[in-house]
Amino acid sequence: MRRPTLEEVAAAAGVSKMTASRALRGAADVSKETITRVTQAAERVGYVGNRLALSLSSRRTNLIGVVVPSMSNIVFPEVLAGISEALEGTGMQAVFGLTDYDPGKEREVIRNMLSWRPAAMIVTGLDQPEETVKLLKQADIPVIQIMDIDGTPIDYCVGLSHTAAGEEMGRALLAEGRRKFGYVGSRLDRDQRASRRKAGFERALAEAGLRFSLEKVGDQVSSAVLGKRLTMALLAERGDLDCIYYSNDDMAAGGLFACIEHGISVPGTILLAGFNGLELTDALPAAIATSYSPRREIGRTAASLALRALSDAGENQERMVVLSPRLSLGR
Amino acid sequence: MRRPTLEEVAAAAGVSKMTASRALRGAADVSKETITRVTQAAERVGYVGNRLALSLSSRRTNLIGVVVPSMSNIVFPEVLAGISEALEGTGMQAVFGLTDYDPGKEREVIRNMLSWRPAAMIVTGLDQPEETVKLLKQADIPVIQIMDIDGTPIDYCVGLSHTAAGEEMGRALLAEGRRKFGYVGSRLDRDQRASRRKAGFERALAEAGLRFSLEKVGDQVSSAVLGKRLTMALLAERGDLDCIYYSNDDMAAGGLFACIEHGISVPGTILLAGFNGLELTDALPAAIATSYSPRREIGRTAASLALRALSDAGENQERMVVLSPRLSLGR
DNA sequence: ATGAAAGCGCTAACAG
DNA sequence: CTGTTAGCGCTTTCAT
């Protein structure tokens, strides 16, 4: 049996389709009694509205498309949670898509989402290829780019400067007296933000006339396991390092585990620095440095930007929300 | 300017709407030349199909609704990644919703999703309230319940028995000679699977005439930080434990960090056991026991079950896919 | 406060 | 191989 339509609810309540529609949406100008009758009829027949029809007819959806590169560490899930949180109670609904850091996949995911006529799009990063940007611009809806601000946003963006974050960390570690630096990362060709942090860090080193003594870059997804393995390789080649910069905290945690197994004092002998400020870093048995990136807040802000852009207040709002990572050298 | 419709593409290509529709969908029975003309016209005007209209008209969507409780540890993101992966290239698209372990929110999220007329639903757990089950049944689409198999599925389910996993771990630890057990968990009222693991573990203990000497259960979201704090509290009260069972690996990792800071040998003095088999456990500086739960595979299998249920092959397929957690006592 | 008509943009079904 | 007609289930707009 087909799902009941508004028409059937209306018939059951003895009113017209239009009245039933208004009653269910809680419109003004419907008598209290009618509302009750229609609501009960809907309940009775198990009516669930059809948003396809609603959206096609009204030419607007309650969808916000969200495109992120990966789910393999906790960062993007937290962004998504922030978006969900900010959307709660607004009637808007997030729809997620994954790109695996693949620009081609990203374009297809975005194209697919646009075919649902979302009210706004939230996409990761500022470095979409021209073709993808064109797609987004043609959609003529608010586009929020998240995580990064190093570049020119299509409409709005919220995030932090990864170049600056890397540079700041480099300066701080130099100020701590560190002089022999190693680098551990992974898939820098795909993760542009990680490589910008590295570039910023290198700029700070260069100002002090220094550079990384040795770099180990893997080509798997970043993880504690990979960070541990690369750190072991790094330590085997260079025993004289006093600081290692990692592409992120997962990798740095792995580095710490390597040091613990080697009996190397952290941060005494070697200082380890990551990025993200994962909650995990607060639990680790030794202090590691990190830049806290406000992931949940980025998600919340992105959703708010989208909501405001959709309301009339959209015109006079900031196009770029710059959040600063909170740098910590460890407890 | 409004987004171009199929009609405009058809006009630009000098054919009818229907021919344009068929050409764009790559239907058989369209001349090669027409296909080229229509495709080029579509490209030229920047046509992006409208799925609202497509789905309303054809009475089917390419949507698979996915409802999970949380994004605050890596488990569900990995399930989602598995679903995305299995759906790739099938034309189907996952739509995610979050419940925060709140049955009321779950019902609303599901109701909202159903209004988009998804082709199938994937929901977490087997313990939805009756009202929610009714909603799902009325939708008359395949429903896949994931993570758990302790219960009766609506249509299909894929997961593992958490009771059995807990019991198996309990037996294994007893076989290792452990006798003084502590338990550390959080929010057991909300996370039914964690509490089933605990119950299974307790059953194994009971068979040996034992029980937990002390339990510490927090009411925050599980995390390494919480696991560490509760472990410290546990150790402060009971110095004689030789084994601690945790609600999951995040908590157990925190427990390990507490032990490292206390200079307690793991697993020599105390054996720590978690659940999930997170990749992190392979990197930790000491071995902890865990049951590997095939999260990505659960996601992939759930998506496959949905796809097969939607095809004609749906009839004669297993309704229940039981995966066994691989138990590991550590490296 | 309620209803009737028209149409959102597309596809199914049938014709040719 | 291509076109025509009739909706999909709802809202918008205009009447009453």
XYZ file of C-alpha atoms (C1' of nucleotides) in Angstrom:
694
model
C 0.000 0.000 0.000
C 1.309 3.404 -0.965
C 2.182 5.876 1.761
C -0.705 8.182 2.613
C -0.620 11.605 0.977
C -1.864 14.927 2.149
C -4.958 14.359 0.068
C -5.882 11.311 2.106
C -5.334 13.135 5.358
C -7.526 15.933 4.072
C -10.246 13.494 3.089
C -10.048 11.781 6.462
C -10.387 15.138 8.180
C -13.116 16.311 5.839
C -11.275 19.377 4.594
C -9.413 20.363 1.454
C -5.805 19.587 0.749
C -4.870 23.215 1.279
C -6.458 23.437 4.673
C -4.781 20.240 5.733
C -1.449 21.583 4.521
C -1.867 24.800 6.451
C -3.059 23.047 9.552
C -0.085 20.685 9.645
C 2.383 23.484 9.153
C 0.767 25.410 11.980
C -0.080 28.348 9.742
C -2.042 31.249 11.121
C -5.603 31.617 9.961
C -6.662 28.074 10.626
C -9.279 27.425 13.232
C -8.153 25.610 16.293
C -10.722 22.918 15.757
C -9.576 22.257 12.206
C -5.994 21.950 13.355
C -6.961 19.292 15.854
C -9.047 17.384 13.351
C -6.318 17.414 10.719
C -3.547 16.559 13.161
C -5.492 13.614 14.468
C -6.341 12.416 10.983
C -2.645 12.609 10.054
C -1.696 10.672 13.135
C -4.372 8.084 12.478
C -3.313 7.304 8.913
C 0.406 7.507 9.772
C 1.077 10.461 7.532
C 4.684 11.472 6.936
C 5.065 14.531 4.731
C 6.899 14.224 1.443
C 9.758 16.676 1.311
C 10.443 15.974 -2.314
C 7.081 17.404 -3.199
C 7.323 20.137 -0.614
C 10.692 21.308 -1.839
C 9.905 21.008 -5.503
C 6.744 22.976 -5.053
C 8.118 25.648 -2.783
C 11.438 25.832 -4.633
C 13.471 25.628 -1.475
C 15.013 22.837 0.551
C 16.093 22.606 4.154
C 19.344 20.992 3.077
C 22.864 22.182 3.767
C 25.449 20.225 1.839
C 28.666 19.512 3.719
C 31.738 18.157 1.972
C 34.735 16.913 3.936
C 37.822 14.994 2.830
C 38.004 12.215 5.381
C 36.586 10.443 8.390
C 39.757 8.680 9.385
C 40.634 10.854 12.307
C 38.409 12.613 14.766
C 38.843 16.124 13.328
C 36.147 16.147 10.661
C 33.656 14.133 12.671
C 33.922 16.873 15.280
C 33.339 19.532 12.656
C 30.251 17.652 11.524
C 29.064 17.358 15.105
C 29.462 21.129 15.442
C 27.407 21.684 12.307
C 24.689 19.310 13.469
C 24.616 21.028 16.806
C 24.220 24.504 15.335
C 21.501 23.321 12.969
C 19.465 21.693 15.668
C 16.052 23.240 16.026
C 16.428 25.373 12.898
C 14.653 22.941 10.608
C 17.749 22.775 8.433
C 19.397 19.443 7.801
C 23.026 18.695 6.970
C 23.902 16.251 4.208
C 27.455 14.947 4.258
C 29.761 13.882 1.490
C 33.278 12.439 1.510
C 36.052 13.175 -0.969
C 39.061 11.189 0.278
C 41.186 14.227 -0.538
C 40.507 13.558 -4.219
C 39.628 16.693 -6.240
C 37.843 14.645 -8.878
C 35.721 12.913 -6.293
C 35.118 16.254 -4.654
C 33.713 17.689 -7.855
C 31.381 14.736 -8.312
C 30.229 14.823 -4.714
C 29.496 18.526 -5.003
C 27.715 18.109 -8.307
C 25.562 15.375 -6.819
C 24.719 17.475 -3.822
C 23.803 20.435 -5.937
C 21.294 18.296 -7.766
C 19.367 18.209 -4.479
C 19.222 21.985 -4.595
C 20.643 22.588 -1.114
C 20.062 25.998 0.433
C 23.776 26.374 1.163
C 27.040 24.470 0.861
C 29.859 23.998 3.334
C 33.056 22.714 1.740
C 36.509 22.056 3.111
C 39.413 24.258 2.140
C 39.937 27.197 -0.171
C 41.761 25.386 -2.908
C 39.085 23.840 -5.097
C 39.998 23.612 -8.780
C 38.494 26.281 -11.002
C 35.880 23.953 -12.412
C 34.560 23.106 -8.963
C 34.478 26.761 -7.985
C 32.464 27.487 -11.123
C 29.984 24.781 -10.170
C 29.574 26.293 -6.722
C 29.235 29.824 -8.009
C 26.651 28.844 -10.582
C 24.572 27.248 -7.872
C 23.958 30.748 -6.615
C 23.706 29.755 -2.974
C 25.859 30.723 -0.001
C 29.127 28.778 0.019
C 31.054 28.465 3.261
C 34.615 27.219 3.054
C 35.986 25.826 6.281
C 39.222 24.966 8.080
C 41.439 27.347 6.164
C 41.694 31.063 5.499
C 44.892 31.151 3.431
C 43.294 32.153 0.131
C 40.281 33.909 -1.321
C 36.878 32.626 -0.284
C 34.049 32.174 -2.754
C 31.545 33.700 -0.329
C 32.393 33.035 3.270
C 35.080 31.178 5.117
C 35.871 30.196 8.667
C 39.065 28.647 9.898
C 42.602 29.508 10.712
C 45.821 30.248 8.891
C 47.798 27.041 8.808
C 50.860 28.864 7.573
C 50.679 31.156 10.589
C 49.993 28.229 12.923
C 53.125 26.448 11.713
C 55.191 29.573 11.929
C 53.978 30.357 15.422
C 54.814 26.868 16.586
C 58.269 27.113 15.039
C 58.945 30.393 16.813
C 57.726 29.034 20.123
C 59.954 25.984 19.904
C 62.948 28.105 18.970
C 62.180 30.292 21.967
C 62.276 27.122 24.049
C 65.846 26.741 22.960
C 65.362 23.876 20.502
C 67.800 23.810 17.608
C 67.867 20.365 15.995
C 64.576 19.748 14.254
C 63.077 16.750 12.574
C 59.773 16.541 10.685
C 57.298 13.666 10.495
C 54.231 13.780 8.289
C 52.228 11.953 5.653
C 50.569 12.502 2.314
C 51.541 16.155 2.122
C 50.666 16.232 -1.542
C 47.034 15.688 -0.668
C 46.693 17.469 2.645
C 47.391 21.054 1.716
C 46.788 22.370 5.207
C 49.424 20.102 6.732
C 51.920 21.170 4.120
C 51.161 24.839 4.782
C 51.850 24.282 8.465
C 55.158 22.717 7.522
C 55.976 25.655 5.243
C 55.155 28.131 8.020
C 57.294 26.184 10.444
C 60.161 26.166 7.960
C 59.869 29.905 7.544
C 60.341 30.341 11.308
C 63.349 28.037 11.169
C 64.799 29.901 8.211
C 64.587 33.186 10.099
C 66.834 31.570 12.691
C 69.119 30.258 10.000
C 67.918 26.708 10.572
C 66.145 23.941 8.713
C 64.855 20.434 9.351
C 67.775 18.080 9.822
C 65.687 15.196 8.564
C 62.148 14.606 7.322
C 60.123 11.429 7.212
C 56.950 11.594 5.164
C 54.748 8.537 4.770
C 52.138 7.976 2.137
C 49.493 6.279 4.247
C 46.748 7.992 6.182
C 48.126 9.694 9.248
C 47.805 7.713 12.456
C 49.586 6.992 15.697
C 50.927 3.780 14.226
C 52.445 5.607 11.293
C 53.801 8.376 13.517
C 55.457 5.793 15.717
C 57.025 3.948 12.812
C 58.342 7.077 11.116
C 59.653 8.414 14.395
C 61.580 5.203 14.978
C 63.098 5.532 11.518
C 63.932 9.158 12.172
C 65.558 8.425 15.513
C 67.539 5.584 14.024
C 69.083 7.945 11.489
C 69.547 10.980 13.686
C 70.209 10.574 17.373
C 70.882 14.240 17.974
C 67.462 15.820 17.474
C 65.950 17.901 20.250
C 62.593 18.542 18.609
C 60.226 16.877 16.143
C 57.354 18.625 14.378
C 54.500 16.375 13.284
C 51.797 16.895 10.725
C 49.219 16.388 13.469
C 48.567 15.085 16.970
C 47.821 11.518 15.927
C 51.266 11.299 14.429
C 52.833 13.083 17.412
C 51.173 10.676 19.851
C 52.744 7.812 17.930
C 56.053 9.646 18.185
C 55.662 9.898 21.920
C 55.018 6.161 22.156
C 58.189 5.534 20.188
C 60.154 7.739 22.570
C 58.678 6.022 25.612
C 59.724 2.647 24.249
C 63.208 4.004 23.530
C 63.441 5.455 27.009
C 63.873 8.934 25.601
C 62.723 11.695 27.909
C 59.924 13.858 26.528
C 60.003 16.822 26.511
C 63.352 16.806 28.305
C 65.536 15.330 25.602
C 63.195 15.706 22.680
C 60.209 17.990 22.452
C 57.368 16.726 20.275
C 54.903 19.078 18.612
C 51.720 18.253 16.733
C 48.609 20.051 15.601
C 44.895 19.988 16.472
C 44.864 19.890 20.227
C 43.080 16.566 20.407
C 41.653 15.718 23.784
C 43.985 12.719 23.710
C 46.996 14.993 24.201
C 45.698 15.879 27.676
C 45.814 12.244 28.700
C 49.208 11.279 27.307
C 51.844 10.302 29.863
C 54.186 13.074 28.724
C 53.593 16.626 27.579
C 53.590 17.301 23.854
C 53.164 20.686 22.219
C 50.181 21.314 19.990
C 48.060 24.034 18.458
C 44.443 23.643 19.462
C 42.248 24.002 16.396
C 38.667 24.838 17.308
C 37.054 22.161 15.168
C 33.666 22.081 16.753
C 33.522 25.842 16.732
C 34.451 25.906 13.073
C 31.495 23.626 12.410
C 29.145 25.710 14.503
C 30.324 28.938 12.948
C 30.032 27.580 9.434
C 26.458 26.549 10.096
C 25.664 29.934 11.618
C 27.207 31.745 8.676
C 25.047 29.677 6.356
C 21.899 30.350 8.359
C 22.566 34.052 8.518
C 23.414 34.243 4.848
C 20.053 32.626 4.151
C 18.221 35.123 6.265
C 18.013 38.752 5.206
C 20.791 39.608 7.648
C 23.122 37.891 5.223
C 24.288 41.029 3.478
C 26.202 42.789 6.167
C 28.101 39.992 7.789
C 31.796 39.276 7.785
C 32.914 37.143 4.894
C 35.870 35.719 6.731
C 35.939 34.418 10.275
C 39.483 33.989 11.509
C 39.953 31.748 14.507
C 43.306 31.526 16.227
C 44.690 28.184 17.248
C 45.630 28.204 20.912
C 49.240 27.139 21.159
C 50.257 24.929 24.036
C 53.712 23.615 24.808
C 52.231 20.978 27.082
C 51.104 20.826 30.652
C 18.605 34.034 -13.001
C 16.925 30.722 -12.308
C 18.894 27.521 -12.793
C 18.419 26.050 -16.264
C 15.894 23.245 -16.534
C 15.736 20.259 -18.777
C 13.335 22.175 -20.975
C 15.957 24.795 -21.704
C 18.563 22.187 -22.488
C 16.100 20.517 -24.831
C 15.359 23.795 -26.556
C 19.048 24.566 -26.926
C 19.595 21.137 -28.445
C 16.529 21.359 -30.638
C 14.836 18.247 -29.245
C 12.001 17.496 -26.891
C 12.287 17.354 -23.120
C 11.916 13.610 -23.175
C 14.691 13.056 -25.665
C 16.948 15.337 -23.674
C 16.089 13.402 -20.522
C 16.869 10.095 -22.159
C 20.060 11.363 -23.720
C 21.374 12.714 -20.437
C 20.614 9.489 -18.622
C 22.385 7.525 -21.307
C 19.288 5.525 -22.153
C 19.404 3.065 -24.968
C 17.528 3.978 -28.093
C 18.923 7.456 -28.509
C 21.042 8.247 -31.517
C 24.652 8.927 -30.883
C 24.403 12.292 -32.534
C 21.481 13.370 -30.367
C 23.348 12.364 -27.265
C 26.280 14.553 -28.246
C 24.062 17.506 -29.084
C 22.136 17.274 -25.831
C 25.219 16.699 -23.708
C 26.919 19.694 -25.213
C 23.847 21.852 -24.793
C 23.648 20.805 -21.137
C 27.311 21.611 -20.654
C 26.895 24.968 -22.371
C 24.021 26.188 -20.228
C 25.508 24.710 -17.032
C 22.673 22.285 -16.465
C 22.545 20.408 -13.181
C 19.651 17.975 -12.931
C 17.037 18.463 -10.255
C 16.749 15.360 -8.136
C 13.711 16.630 -6.318
C 11.791 16.515 -9.559
C 13.434 13.309 -10.681
C 12.628 11.506 -7.471
C 9.134 12.878 -7.146
C 8.338 11.877 -10.657
C 9.936 8.467 -10.620
C 8.821 7.729 -7.044
C 12.237 6.599 -5.979
C 15.265 8.273 -4.466
C 18.920 7.345 -4.394
C 19.030 8.084 -0.686
C 20.009 5.753 2.121
C 19.322 7.229 5.533
C 21.938 6.468 8.174
C 21.332 7.192 11.835
C 24.148 6.975 14.376
C 24.320 8.071 17.996
C 27.570 9.984 18.103
C 30.630 11.331 16.364
C 32.739 11.772 19.455
C 34.973 8.822 18.934
C 36.281 7.280 15.778
C 33.968 4.254 15.759
C 30.922 5.671 13.994
C 32.906 7.825 11.572
C 34.556 4.590 10.453
C 31.192 2.931 10.021
C 30.085 5.875 7.905
C 33.264 5.666 5.865
C 32.534 1.995 5.262
C 29.020 2.826 4.096
C 30.275 5.578 1.793
C 32.847 3.232 0.393
C 30.353 0.486 -0.388
C 27.958 2.959 -1.975
C 30.555 4.433 -4.249
C 29.730 3.972 -7.895
C 26.247 2.608 -7.157
C 24.517 5.938 -7.592
C 23.160 5.660 -4.068
C 23.905 8.392 -1.580
C 24.081 8.173 2.206
C 22.413 10.804 4.358
C 23.571 10.922 7.962
C 21.778 11.869 11.130
C 22.949 12.119 14.740
C 20.983 11.175 17.840
C 23.356 11.817 20.766
C 22.110 8.544 22.259
C 18.743 10.250 22.799
C 15.742 8.086 21.809
C 13.529 11.147 21.356
C 16.035 12.773 19.062
C 16.423 9.483 17.265
C 12.729 9.334 16.516
C 12.716 12.887 15.161
C 15.814 12.313 13.065
C 14.273 9.178 11.587
C 10.955 10.883 10.958
C 12.734 13.708 9.176
C 14.735 11.324 7.056
C 11.671 9.353 6.094
C 10.123 12.525 4.762
C 12.822 12.430 2.099
C 11.564 9.000 1.093
C 14.896 7.188 1.312
C 15.199 3.857 -0.455
C 16.496 2.225 2.714
C 17.440 3.045 6.288
C 20.469 2.055 8.342
C 20.011 2.635 12.050
C 22.181 1.879 15.050
C 21.196 -0.810 17.499
C 18.272 -3.146 17.946
C 16.630 -1.383 20.826
C 14.522 1.376 19.316
C 11.338 2.180 21.224
C 8.155 0.696 19.805
C 7.023 3.978 18.314
C 10.222 4.347 16.330
C 10.008 0.762 15.125
C 6.463 1.434 13.946
C 7.667 4.467 12.004
C 10.340 2.386 10.315
C 8.002 -0.474 9.527
C 5.379 1.815 8.066
C 7.966 3.281 5.742
C 7.966 -0.058 4.014
C 11.623 0.086 3.003
C 14.525 -2.177 3.957
C 15.775 -1.372 7.441
C 19.283 -2.417 8.413
C 20.184 -2.303 12.077
C 23.880 -2.190 12.789
C 26.472 -2.811 15.489
C 24.427 -5.230 17.522
C 22.744 -8.568 17.072
C 21.444 -9.145 20.607
C 17.748 -8.822 19.812
C 15.246 -9.180 17.013
C 15.899 -7.199 13.842
C 13.147 -5.344 12.006
C 14.440 -6.568 8.636
C 18.181 -7.061 8.584
C 21.005 -6.578 11.009
C 24.756 -6.751 10.975
C 27.028 -6.581 13.963
C 28.236 -8.650 16.835
C 26.979 -9.889 20.159
C 28.277 -7.523 22.763
C 27.212 -9.847 25.516
C 29.287 -12.616 23.952
C 32.210 -10.252 23.364
C 32.269 -9.279 27.035
C 31.929 -12.857 28.145
C 34.686 -14.027 25.841
C 37.008 -11.342 27.113
C 36.194 -12.257 30.696
C 36.984 -15.906 30.061
C 40.235 -15.058 28.307
C 41.420 -12.880 31.162
C 40.540 -15.526 33.707
C 42.506 -18.007 31.621
C 45.414 -15.595 31.866
C 45.254 -16.074 35.605
C 43.733 -12.732 36.522
C 41.581 -12.745 39.616
C 41.133 -9.199 40.950
C 39.031 -7.225 38.532
C 38.084 -3.584 38.314
C 35.705 -1.939 35.833
C 35.879 1.508 34.276
C 33.153 2.863 32.016
C 30.864 5.795 31.338
C 27.247 6.564 30.609
C 26.153 2.962 30.697
C 22.541 4.033 30.908
C 22.779 5.427 27.397
C 25.256 3.101 25.732
C 23.435 -0.198 25.784
C 26.153 -2.050 23.934
C 28.801 -1.134 26.484
C 26.572 -2.268 29.296
C 25.901 -5.555 27.529
C 29.637 -6.140 27.262
C 29.917 -5.482 30.958
C 27.067 -7.897 31.685
C 28.724 -10.588 29.556
C 32.013 -10.039 31.321
C 30.297 -10.305 34.689
C 28.730 -13.556 33.653
C 32.180 -14.997 32.927
C 33.383 -13.759 36.303
C 30.360 -15.234 38.046
C 31.077 -18.636 36.549
C 34.437 -18.452 38.283
C 32.805 -17.288 41.472
C 34.176 -13.790 41.026
C 32.914 -10.267 40.562
C 34.313 -6.792 40.011
C 36.078 -5.619 43.154
C 35.343 -2.007 42.254
C 33.644 -0.097 39.449
C 34.097 3.482 38.367
C 31.489 4.793 35.950
C 31.596 8.379 34.728
C 28.781 10.312 33.193
C 30.715 12.184 30.550
C 31.417 11.001 27.030
C 34.039 8.282 27.038
C 37.569 9.457 26.304
C 41.173 8.811 27.211
C 41.065 11.712 29.625
C 38.088 10.240 31.437
C 39.590 6.765 31.409
C 42.760 8.107 32.935
C 40.944 10.012 35.661
C 38.692 7.124 36.612
C 41.610 4.709 36.591
C 43.515 6.930 38.993
C 40.518 7.005 41.284
C 40.177 3.246 41.008
C 43.846 2.629 41.750
C 43.736 4.991 44.691
C 40.981 2.946 46.283
C 42.200 -0.506 45.362
C 45.876 -1.202 45.021
C 45.468 -4.947 44.644
C 43.806 -5.230 41.201
C 45.456 -7.346 38.547
C 43.037 -6.515 35.730
C 40.766 -3.682 34.639
C 38.001 -4.002 32.043
C 37.073 -0.786 30.247
C 33.971 0.180 28.322
C 36.158 0.785 25.260
C 39.675 1.357 23.983
C 39.643 5.129 24.431
C 39.033 4.618 28.113
C 41.575 1.792 28.302
C 44.243 3.956 26.630
C 43.648 6.563 29.310
C 43.989 3.798 31.872
C 47.320 2.802 30.406
C 48.547 6.392 30.615
C 47.557 6.463 34.276
C 49.498 3.263 34.896
C 52.557 4.577 33.083
C 52.528 7.698 35.235
C 52.165 5.549 38.345
C 55.004 3.333 37.239
C 52.720 0.312 37.216
C 53.805 -2.421 34.848
C 51.271 -3.232 32.109
C 50.377 -5.977 31.521
C 52.741 -7.423 34.106
C 51.102 -6.095 37.251
C 47.807 -5.026 35.814
C 46.280 -6.182 32.561
C 44.047 -3.630 30.831
C 41.289 -4.644 28.467
C 39.143 -2.476 26.241
C 36.904 -2.912 23.248
C 36.965 -1.919 19.575
C 40.480 -2.722 18.512
C 41.287 0.863 17.578
C 44.400 1.285 15.496
C 45.721 3.353 18.389
C 46.109 0.221 20.504
C 48.793 -1.016 18.108
C 50.883 2.051 18.778
C 50.569 2.232 22.559
C 53.792 1.731 24.521
C 52.365 -1.275 26.357
C 50.081 -4.091 25.295
C 46.427 -3.851 26.169
C 43.789 -6.453 25.452
C 40.913 -5.598 23.170
C 38.224 -7.099 20.995
C 38.533 -5.870 17.445
C 35.121 -4.804 16.188
C 34.981 -4.690 12.401
C 33.483 -1.215 12.141
C 34.307 -0.478 8.563
C 33.110 -3.897 7.562
C 29.865 -3.384 9.427
C 29.348 -0.214 7.404
C 30.201 -1.917 4.147
C 28.007 -4.903 4.918
C 25.081 -2.731 5.955
C 25.290 -0.846 2.678
C 25.527 -4.090 0.719
C 22.547 -5.535 2.548
C 20.582 -2.431 1.671
C 21.610 -2.566 -1.971
C 20.777 -6.218 -2.268
C 17.467 -5.812 -0.499
C 16.632 -3.130 -3.046
C 17.482 -5.391 -5.935
C 15.370 -8.438 -6.693
C 17.970 -10.620 -4.993
C 16.683 -9.178 -1.745
C 14.336 -12.028 -0.934
C 16.712 -14.846 -0.315
C 19.433 -13.218 1.692
C 20.385 -13.683 5.298
C 18.532 -11.383 7.647
C 21.287 -11.419 10.228
C 24.991 -11.047 9.593
C 26.989 -12.022 12.641
C 30.555 -10.804 12.761
C 32.884 -12.026 15.450
C 35.131 -9.619 17.240
C 38.735 -10.780 17.070
C 40.028 -10.958 20.590
C 43.596 -9.905 21.246
C 45.421 -9.937 24.536
C 48.035 -7.604 23.165
C 51.211 -7.934 21.183
C -10.946 30.732 7.571
C -11.114 27.764 3.554
C -10.969 26.237 -1.293
C -9.722 25.759 -6.535
C -6.501 26.057 -10.016
C -1.945 26.034 -11.612
C 2.520 24.496 -11.643
C 7.401 23.125 -9.468
C 10.885 19.900 -13.063
C 11.045 15.741 -14.087
C 9.832 10.651 -15.773
C 6.381 6.704 -16.986
C 3.622 5.094 -20.283
C 2.109 5.043 -24.499
C 2.252 6.485 -29.392
C 4.184 6.923 -33.521
C 14.600 6.646 -32.372
C 11.553 10.563 -30.814
C 7.460 12.976 -29.107
C 2.961 13.624 -26.307
C 0.245 13.283 -22.344
C -0.392 12.754 -17.673
C 0.932 12.853 -13.455
C 4.441 12.562 -8.829
C 2.576 15.377 -3.871
C 2.958 19.355 -2.478
C 2.711 24.842 -2.216
C 1.658 29.298 -4.329
C -1.585 32.391 -5.744
C -5.809 34.019 -6.154
C -10.690 33.644 -4.923
C -14.388 33.469 -1.860
